[in-house]
Amino acid sequence: MRAVRFHAWGAAPVLDEVPEPVRAPGEVLVQVTAGGVSHLDVTVATGDFELKPALPYVGGVEGAGTVLEADADSGLAPGTQVVLRGGGLGLLRDGTWAERVSVKRKAVTPLAAPLAPSVAASFFVPATTAYVALHDVARIGPDEDVVVVGAAGAVGAMVAQQALAAGARVTGVVGREDQLADVPKGAEAVTLEDAAGLARDRSASLLVDTLGGAGLVGRSRWVRQGGRAVVIGYVAGPGVELDLPSWLLDEVALVPVNMIRQERRAREVSGDLVRRLAEGELHVAVEEFALADASTALDALRGGRVRGRAVLLPG
């Protein structure tokens, strides 16, 4: 079968012919219908991440597929549509960028409702991260003014949609003018360059920031005193300088979202999110690439040229 493998740290992946997986007891053999391409895949491929699969390895920390074979007591019948994530996929062992995989039962979650393969492979992180950030961490109320930074990205767009569904007034902030059209309908869309009014008015009760970096503290000042700034990502940089006297005067709580610690909660809420996606209440933008174009997908992701999520389609 075909699989996309990394043969050296920092090198482009290669489409290889590899042996078919052999299912062991306790594992599930899955026909992969789509493999997600994420920033974590990019990080692992550098070789600088703490978790490193043995080279060469098949990339892909998440994906979707249909069950081919499983233990009788697994609760998974052949043909069941499933999400693949966890169990060391793409981190400690080969991942989902292959035509078939055999994975531990705990890495397989049956879908609560049918989804298109590309959506099934890519919804979990943005949808569950948005839910946990808004409902469990920020505890959003029904009449809030929410600013979402990075609202054209997969996570940011999902935050904006779920905040609107919760009854909030939402402003979506993007980095470039061409991204304004990607902000979910119902939210006011502005660019970072035109966001001076947010700093002047300080009317927001909640900021959800997917960018991080040096500008995070400045953006937290878009929030009124007593509000909170929930931090999800750091694609704009991992460092920030905090002047404590100014921060105390601003009186805006900086609250982190640690989805590694929230994995169990994410799985708990995923079923309802799948149903909302299947019914069209929520939407994930996806760009599809063939297995042979894995390197192109990674380059697009690194360069910020992917609108929504990227997936590899084995077919």
mmCIF file of C-alpha atoms in Angstrom:
data_model
loop_
_atom_site.group_PDB
_atom_site.id
_atom_site.type_symbol
_atom_site.label_atom_id
_atom_site.label_comp_id
_atom_site.label_asym_id
_atom_site.label_seq_id
_atom_site.Cartn_x
_atom_site.Cartn_y
_atom_site.Cartn_z
ATOM 1 C CA MET A 1 0.000 0.000 0.000
ATOM 2 C CA ARG A 2 1.015 3.662 -0.229
ATOM 3 C CA ALA A 3 2.035 5.848 2.692
ATOM 4 C CA VAL A 4 3.716 9.223 3.141
ATOM 5 C CA ARG A 5 6.877 8.922 5.236
ATOM 6 C CA PHE A 6 9.571 11.194 6.644
ATOM 7 C CA HIS A 7 13.060 9.740 6.173
ATOM 8 C CA ALA A 8 15.021 12.539 7.879
ATOM 9 C CA TRP A 9 14.226 15.333 10.319
ATOM 10 C CA GLY A 10 13.488 18.587 8.531
ATOM 11 C CA ALA A 11 13.215 16.899 5.136
ATOM 12 C CA ALA A 12 10.189 16.764 2.848
ATOM 13 C CA PRO A 13 8.018 13.649 3.135
ATOM 14 C CA VAL A 14 8.065 10.969 0.449
ATOM 15 C CA LEU A 15 5.256 8.802 -0.961
ATOM 16 C CA ASP A 16 6.431 5.202 -0.484
ATOM 17 C CA GLU A 17 5.193 1.687 -1.064
ATOM 18 C CA VAL A 18 5.092 0.007 2.368
ATOM 19 C CA PRO A 19 3.897 -3.360 3.737
ATOM 20 C CA GLU A 20 0.245 -3.773 4.629
ATOM 21 C CA PRO A 21 -0.474 -3.355 8.367
ATOM 22 C CA VAL A 22 -1.121 -6.532 10.329
ATOM 23 C CA ARG A 23 -3.817 -6.177 12.974
ATOM 24 C CA ALA A 24 -2.810 -7.334 16.455
ATOM 25 C CA PRO A 25 -5.308 -8.337 19.158
ATOM 26 C CA GLY A 26 -6.864 -5.240 20.690
ATOM 27 C CA GLU A 27 -6.270 -3.219 17.553
ATOM 28 C CA VAL A 28 -8.621 -1.968 14.823
ATOM 29 C CA LEU A 29 -7.797 -2.196 11.132
ATOM 30 C CA VAL A 30 -9.065 0.929 9.380
ATOM 31 C CA GLN A 31 -9.335 1.992 5.756
ATOM 32 C CA VAL A 32 -8.178 5.603 5.889
ATOM 33 C CA THR A 33 -10.437 8.003 3.990
ATOM 34 C CA ALA A 34 -8.621 11.216 4.986
ATOM 35 C CA GLY A 35 -5.552 12.137 7.003
ATOM 36 C CA GLY A 36 -5.368 15.506 8.721
ATOM 37 C CA VAL A 37 -2.372 17.803 8.222
ATOM 38 C CA SER A 38 -1.783 19.898 11.331
ATOM 39 C CA HIS A 39 0.745 22.262 12.878
ATOM 40 C CA LEU A 40 1.676 19.424 15.236
ATOM 41 C CA ASP A 41 2.678 17.341 12.208
ATOM 42 C CA VAL A 42 4.925 20.213 11.107
ATOM 43 C CA THR A 43 6.477 20.447 14.569
ATOM 44 C CA VAL A 44 7.121 16.707 14.893
ATOM 45 C CA ALA A 45 8.766 16.624 11.450
ATOM 46 C CA THR A 46 11.436 19.107 12.582
ATOM 47 C CA GLY A 47 12.841 16.584 15.041
ATOM 48 C CA ASP A 48 12.828 19.221 17.787
ATOM 49 C CA PHE A 49 9.644 17.974 19.445
ATOM 50 C CA GLU A 50 9.922 15.946 22.650
ATOM 51 C CA LEU A 51 8.051 13.001 21.105
ATOM 52 C CA LYS A 52 9.799 11.441 18.118
ATOM 53 C CA PRO A 53 8.731 8.422 16.067
ATOM 54 C CA ALA A 54 11.512 6.199 14.788
ATOM 55 C CA LEU A 55 12.640 7.179 11.277
ATOM 56 C CA PRO A 56 11.323 6.592 8.715
ATOM 57 C CA TYR A 57 7.809 7.182 9.958
ATOM 58 C CA VAL A 58 4.354 7.785 8.481
ATOM 59 C CA GLY A 59 3.057 11.247 9.336
ATOM 60 C CA GLY A 60 -0.407 12.220 10.512
ATOM 61 C CA VAL A 61 -1.584 12.663 14.109
ATOM 62 C CA GLU A 62 -5.272 12.500 13.181
ATOM 63 C CA GLY A 63 -7.537 11.202 10.467
ATOM 64 C CA ALA A 64 -10.750 9.419 9.582
ATOM 65 C CA GLY A 65 -11.740 6.133 8.019
ATOM 66 C CA THR A 66 -13.962 3.089 8.081
ATOM 67 C CA VAL A 67 -13.453 -0.050 10.121
ATOM 68 C CA LEU A 68 -12.259 -3.104 8.196
ATOM 69 C CA GLU A 69 -11.671 -5.487 11.089
ATOM 70 C CA ALA A 70 -11.838 -5.344 14.897
ATOM 71 C CA ASP A 71 -12.157 -7.617 17.929
ATOM 72 C CA ALA A 72 -15.669 -8.907 18.568
ATOM 73 C CA ASP A 73 -15.854 -7.074 21.903
ATOM 74 C CA SER A 74 -14.600 -3.739 20.506
ATOM 75 C CA GLY A 75 -18.069 -2.387 19.748
ATOM 76 C CA LEU A 76 -16.924 -1.545 16.210
ATOM 77 C CA ALA A 77 -18.588 -3.281 13.287
ATOM 78 C CA PRO A 78 -16.995 -3.325 9.817
ATOM 79 C CA GLY A 79 -18.000 -0.224 7.867
ATOM 80 C CA THR A 80 -18.300 2.011 10.958
ATOM 81 C CA GLN A 81 -17.078 5.546 10.237
ATOM 82 C CA VAL A 82 -14.450 6.556 12.794
ATOM 83 C CA VAL A 83 -12.083 9.329 13.816
ATOM 84 C CA LEU A 84 -8.438 8.403 14.383
ATOM 85 C CA ARG A 85 -6.380 10.274 16.991
ATOM 86 C CA GLY A 86 -4.355 9.555 20.096
ATOM 87 C CA GLY A 87 -2.616 6.287 20.842
ATOM 88 C CA GLY A 88 0.705 7.812 19.772
ATOM 89 C CA LEU A 89 -0.387 8.222 16.123
ATOM 90 C CA GLY A 90 2.210 10.279 14.277
ATOM 91 C CA LEU A 91 4.063 10.871 17.547
ATOM 92 C CA LEU A 92 5.374 7.549 18.821
ATOM 93 C CA ARG A 93 4.289 5.345 15.926
ATOM 94 C CA ASP A 94 3.225 5.600 12.286
ATOM 95 C CA GLY A 95 0.331 7.954 11.675
ATOM 96 C CA THR A 96 -2.635 8.352 9.335
ATOM 97 C CA TRP A 97 -1.002 9.381 6.042
ATOM 98 C CA ALA A 98 -1.503 5.906 4.611
ATOM 99 C CA GLU A 99 -4.163 3.904 2.839
ATOM 100 C CA ARG A 100 -4.712 1.615 5.839
ATOM 101 C CA VAL A 101 -3.680 1.609 9.490
ATOM 102 C CA SER A 102 -3.995 -0.773 12.423
ATOM 103 C CA VAL A 103 -4.352 1.185 15.652
ATOM 104 C CA LYS A 104 -5.148 0.687 19.311
ATOM 105 C CA ARG A 105 -8.847 0.685 20.175
ATOM 106 C CA LYS A 106 -8.441 3.827 22.296
ATOM 107 C CA ALA A 107 -7.309 5.741 19.190
ATOM 108 C CA VAL A 108 -10.618 5.028 17.420
ATOM 109 C CA THR A 109 -13.800 7.012 18.051
ATOM 110 C CA PRO A 110 -16.996 6.133 16.137
ATOM 111 C CA LEU A 111 -18.826 9.130 14.714
ATOM 112 C CA ALA A 112 -22.191 10.062 16.186
ATOM 113 C CA ALA A 113 -23.425 11.091 12.704
ATOM 114 C CA PRO A 114 -22.073 10.719 9.162
ATOM 115 C CA LEU A 115 -19.590 13.352 7.977
ATOM 116 C CA ALA A 116 -17.662 13.870 4.761
ATOM 117 C CA PRO A 117 -14.238 12.180 5.162
ATOM 118 C CA SER A 118 -12.292 15.450 4.981
ATOM 119 C CA VAL A 119 -14.470 16.999 7.700
ATOM 120 C CA ALA A 120 -14.337 13.865 9.851
ATOM 121 C CA ALA A 121 -10.533 13.961 9.690
ATOM 122 C CA SER A 122 -10.213 17.624 10.583
ATOM 123 C CA PHE A 123 -13.076 18.777 12.821
ATOM 124 C CA PHE A 124 -11.928 17.396 16.174
ATOM 125 C CA VAL A 125 -9.213 19.865 17.161
ATOM 126 C CA PRO A 126 -10.901 23.129 16.081
ATOM 127 C CA ALA A 127 -14.406 22.139 17.213
ATOM 128 C CA THR A 128 -13.490 20.725 20.607
ATOM 129 C CA THR A 129 -10.877 23.409 21.301
ATOM 130 C CA ALA A 130 -13.465 26.101 20.610
ATOM 131 C CA TYR A 131 -16.016 24.403 22.850
ATOM 132 C CA VAL A 132 -13.617 23.948 25.775
ATOM 133 C CA ALA A 133 -12.237 27.482 25.422
ATOM 134 C CA LEU A 134 -15.661 29.115 25.383
ATOM 135 C CA HIS A 135 -17.729 26.951 27.707
ATOM 136 C CA ASP A 136 -15.311 25.306 30.143
ATOM 137 C CA VAL A 137 -12.520 27.894 30.381
ATOM 138 C CA ALA A 138 -14.178 31.256 29.615
ATOM 139 C CA ARG A 139 -17.658 30.166 30.766
ATOM 140 C CA ILE A 140 -19.252 32.363 28.125
ATOM 141 C CA GLY A 141 -22.572 33.985 28.925
ATOM 142 C CA PRO A 142 -25.487 34.662 26.538
ATOM 143 C CA ASP A 143 -24.915 38.429 26.211
ATOM 144 C CA GLU A 144 -21.182 38.921 25.771
ATOM 145 C CA ASP A 145 -19.030 40.933 23.406
ATOM 146 C CA VAL A 146 -16.375 38.546 22.116
ATOM 147 C CA VAL A 147 -13.330 39.313 19.997
ATOM 148 C CA VAL A 148 -11.751 36.372 18.168
ATOM 149 C CA VAL A 149 -8.211 36.926 16.899
ATOM 150 C CA GLY A 150 -7.382 34.693 13.965
ATOM 151 C CA ALA A 151 -11.039 34.286 13.037
ATOM 152 C CA ALA A 152 -10.253 33.065 9.509
ATOM 153 C CA GLY A 153 -8.292 30.079 10.782
ATOM 154 C CA ALA A 154 -9.815 26.707 11.549
ATOM 155 C CA VAL A 155 -9.871 27.154 15.330
ATOM 156 C CA GLY A 156 -10.715 30.858 15.254
ATOM 157 C CA ALA A 157 -13.577 30.383 12.814
ATOM 158 C CA MET A 158 -15.005 27.630 14.975
ATOM 159 C CA VAL A 159 -14.713 29.838 18.083
ATOM 160 C CA ALA A 160 -16.603 32.598 16.275
ATOM 161 C CA GLN A 161 -19.367 30.214 15.160
ATOM 162 C CA GLN A 162 -19.843 28.702 18.601
ATOM 163 C CA ALA A 163 -19.760 32.111 20.300
ATOM 164 C CA LEU A 164 -22.478 33.346 17.938
ATOM 165 C CA ALA A 165 -24.517 30.218 18.672
ATOM 166 C CA ALA A 166 -24.175 30.987 22.386
ATOM 167 C CA GLY A 167 -25.770 34.402 21.854
ATOM 168 C CA ALA A 168 -22.646 36.560 21.865
ATOM 169 C CA ARG A 169 -21.847 39.536 19.684
ATOM 170 C CA VAL A 170 -18.656 38.603 17.847
ATOM 171 C CA THR A 171 -15.889 40.569 16.173
ATOM 172 C CA GLY A 172 -13.515 38.466 14.088
ATOM 173 C CA VAL A 173 -10.020 39.856 13.609
ATOM 174 C CA VAL A 174 -7.791 38.659 10.763
ATOM 175 C CA GLY A 175 -4.276 39.444 9.628
ATOM 176 C CA ARG A 176 -4.942 40.247 5.976
ATOM 177 C CA GLU A 177 -7.699 41.928 4.009
ATOM 178 C CA ASP A 178 -8.161 38.877 1.771
ATOM 179 C CA GLN A 179 -9.132 36.867 4.889
ATOM 180 C CA LEU A 180 -12.117 39.073 5.753
ATOM 181 C CA ALA A 181 -14.434 36.934 3.633
ATOM 182 C CA ASP A 182 -13.438 33.849 5.654
ATOM 183 C CA VAL A 183 -14.790 35.238 8.932
ATOM 184 C CA PRO A 184 -18.046 33.383 9.770
ATOM 185 C CA LYS A 185 -21.294 35.096 8.843
ATOM 186 C CA GLY A 186 -22.852 36.983 11.721
ATOM 187 C CA ALA A 187 -19.522 38.253 13.038
ATOM 188 C CA GLU A 188 -18.130 41.712 12.304
ATOM 189 C CA ALA A 189 -14.862 41.258 10.387
ATOM 190 C CA VAL A 190 -11.871 43.602 10.774
ATOM 191 C CA THR A 191 -8.142 43.377 10.097
ATOM 192 C CA LEU A 192 -5.480 43.798 12.754
ATOM 193 C CA GLU A 193 -4.441 46.993 11.000
ATOM 194 C CA ASP A 194 -7.957 48.432 11.377
ATOM 195 C CA ALA A 195 -8.502 47.263 14.961
ATOM 196 C CA ALA A 196 -7.631 50.584 16.626
ATOM 197 C CA GLY A 197 -11.261 51.063 17.587
ATOM 198 C CA LEU A 198 -11.177 47.900 19.694
ATOM 199 C CA ALA A 199 -8.347 49.335 21.790
ATOM 200 C CA ARG A 200 -10.116 52.690 22.100
ATOM 201 C CA ASP A 201 -13.522 51.336 23.087
ATOM 202 C CA ARG A 202 -12.427 48.398 25.287
ATOM 203 C CA SER A 203 -15.998 47.121 25.073
ATOM 204 C CA ALA A 204 -15.211 43.408 24.754
ATOM 205 C CA SER A 205 -15.828 41.155 27.732
ATOM 206 C CA LEU A 206 -13.851 38.267 26.261
ATOM 207 C CA LEU A 207 -10.904 37.919 23.889
ATOM 208 C CA VAL A 208 -10.078 34.532 22.377
ATOM 209 C CA ASP A 209 -6.595 34.721 20.880
ATOM 210 C CA THR A 210 -5.196 32.079 18.517
ATOM 211 C CA LEU A 211 -2.065 34.036 17.540
ATOM 212 C CA GLY A 212 -0.057 34.638 20.720
ATOM 213 C CA GLY A 213 3.305 36.308 20.230
ATOM 214 C CA ALA A 214 4.505 39.710 21.318
ATOM 215 C CA GLY A 215 1.210 41.441 20.466
ATOM 216 C CA LEU A 216 -0.869 39.362 22.878
ATOM 217 C CA VAL A 217 -0.725 41.796 25.805
ATOM 218 C CA GLY A 218 -1.639 44.717 23.569
ATOM 219 C CA ARG A 219 -4.646 42.808 22.245
ATOM 220 C CA SER A 220 -5.712 41.954 25.796
ATOM 221 C CA ARG A 221 -6.265 45.698 26.253
ATOM 222 C CA TRP A 222 -9.199 45.443 23.862
ATOM 223 C CA VAL A 223 -11.022 43.848 26.801
ATOM 224 C CA ARG A 224 -12.661 45.920 29.508
ATOM 225 C CA GLN A 225 -11.494 45.705 33.102
ATOM 226 C CA GLY A 226 -12.688 42.548 34.783
ATOM 227 C CA GLY A 227 -12.772 40.666 31.480
ATOM 228 C CA ARG A 228 -10.620 37.789 30.322
ATOM 229 C CA ALA A 229 -8.313 36.921 27.454
ATOM 230 C CA VAL A 230 -8.295 33.221 26.632
ATOM 231 C CA VAL A 231 -5.115 32.105 24.882
ATOM 232 C CA ILE A 232 -5.305 29.135 22.528
ATOM 233 C CA GLY A 233 -2.254 29.318 20.255
ATOM 234 C CA TYR A 234 1.085 30.917 19.511
ATOM 235 C CA VAL A 235 1.473 30.826 15.725
ATOM 236 C CA ALA A 236 2.731 34.441 15.865
ATOM 237 C CA GLY A 237 5.465 33.482 18.328
ATOM 238 C CA PRO A 238 5.958 31.706 21.653
ATOM 239 C CA GLY A 239 7.175 34.683 23.678
ATOM 240 C CA VAL A 240 5.435 37.615 25.327
ATOM 241 C CA GLU A 241 6.685 40.306 27.707
ATOM 242 C CA LEU A 242 4.413 41.250 30.592
ATOM 243 C CA ASP A 243 4.775 44.533 32.463
ATOM 244 C CA LEU A 244 3.207 43.641 35.797
ATOM 245 C CA PRO A 245 2.146 47.175 36.915
ATOM 246 C CA SER A 246 0.361 47.744 33.592
ATOM 247 C CA TRP A 247 -1.179 44.279 33.646
ATOM 248 C CA LEU A 248 -2.527 44.802 37.158
ATOM 249 C CA LEU A 249 -3.982 48.140 36.080
ATOM 250 C CA ASP A 250 -5.568 46.593 32.978
ATOM 251 C CA GLU A 251 -7.244 43.949 35.179
ATOM 252 C CA VAL A 252 -7.711 41.450 32.363
ATOM 253 C CA ALA A 253 -7.156 37.796 33.212
ATOM 254 C CA LEU A 254 -4.870 35.878 30.839
ATOM 255 C CA VAL A 255 -6.229 32.337 30.777
ATOM 256 C CA PRO A 256 -4.521 29.408 29.008
ATOM 257 C CA VAL A 257 -6.280 26.560 27.192
ATOM 258 C CA ASN A 258 -4.349 23.307 27.622
ATOM 259 C CA MET A 259 -6.041 20.815 25.305
ATOM 260 C CA ILE A 260 -3.623 18.041 26.215
ATOM 261 C CA ARG A 261 -5.059 18.072 29.719
ATOM 262 C CA GLN A 262 -8.565 18.480 28.262
ATOM 263 C CA GLU A 263 -8.437 15.452 25.933
ATOM 264 C CA ARG A 264 -11.043 13.496 27.909
ATOM 265 C CA ARG A 265 -13.386 16.485 27.952
ATOM 266 C CA ALA A 266 -12.856 16.967 24.215
ATOM 267 C CA ARG A 267 -13.972 13.402 23.542
ATOM 268 C CA GLU A 268 -17.020 13.901 25.798
ATOM 269 C CA VAL A 269 -18.286 16.893 23.809
ATOM 270 C CA SER A 270 -17.279 15.668 20.350
ATOM 271 C CA GLY A 271 -20.482 13.687 19.754
ATOM 272 C CA ASP A 272 -22.739 16.721 20.000
ATOM 273 C CA LEU A 273 -20.328 18.738 17.849
ATOM 274 C CA VAL A 274 -20.426 16.019 15.183
ATOM 275 C CA ARG A 275 -24.221 16.231 15.133
ATOM 276 C CA ARG A 276 -24.084 20.012 14.794
ATOM 277 C CA LEU A 277 -21.634 19.674 11.904
ATOM 278 C CA ALA A 278 -23.794 17.023 10.226
ATOM 279 C CA GLU A 279 -26.858 19.285 10.533
ATOM 280 C CA GLY A 280 -25.017 22.269 9.054
ATOM 281 C CA GLU A 281 -25.072 24.413 12.202
ATOM 282 C CA LEU A 282 -21.267 24.406 12.299
ATOM 283 C CA HIS A 283 -18.840 24.384 9.388
ATOM 284 C CA VAL A 284 -15.169 23.510 8.960
ATOM 285 C CA ALA A 285 -13.373 24.807 5.879
ATOM 286 C CA VAL A 286 -11.103 22.129 4.408
ATOM 287 C CA GLU A 287 -8.535 22.053 1.597
ATOM 288 C CA GLU A 288 -7.937 18.609 0.131
ATOM 289 C CA PHE A 289 -4.616 17.273 -1.205
ATOM 290 C CA ALA A 290 -3.644 13.929 -2.700
ATOM 291 C CA LEU A 291 -1.175 11.728 -0.812
ATOM 292 C CA ALA A 292 1.441 12.543 -3.439
ATOM 293 C CA ASP A 293 1.034 16.253 -2.619
ATOM 294 C CA ALA A 294 1.791 15.953 1.101
ATOM 295 C CA SER A 295 4.861 18.170 0.812
ATOM 296 C CA THR A 296 2.787 20.859 -0.927
ATOM 297 C CA ALA A 297 0.190 20.699 1.853
ATOM 298 C CA LEU A 298 2.867 21.095 4.528
ATOM 299 C CA ASP A 299 4.455 24.049 2.741
ATOM 300 C CA ALA A 300 1.047 25.722 2.406
ATOM 301 C CA LEU A 301 0.376 25.192 6.099
ATOM 302 C CA ARG A 302 3.765 26.602 7.109
ATOM 303 C CA GLY A 303 3.205 29.614 4.885
ATOM 304 C CA GLY A 304 -0.266 30.353 6.233
ATOM 305 C CA ARG A 305 -1.861 29.667 2.855
ATOM 306 C CA VAL A 306 -4.350 27.011 3.985
ATOM 307 C CA ARG A 307 -7.892 28.256 4.506
ATOM 308 C CA GLY A 308 -9.259 26.177 7.342
ATOM 309 C CA ARG A 309 -7.759 22.688 7.639
ATOM 310 C CA ALA A 310 -5.677 20.634 5.220
ATOM 311 C CA VAL A 311 -6.221 16.919 4.638
ATOM 312 C CA LEU A 312 -4.628 14.206 2.529
ATOM 313 C CA LEU A 313 -6.958 11.913 0.584
ATOM 314 C CA PRO A 314 -5.571 8.411 -0.103
ATOM 315 C CA GLY A 315 -8.070 7.678 -2.868
#
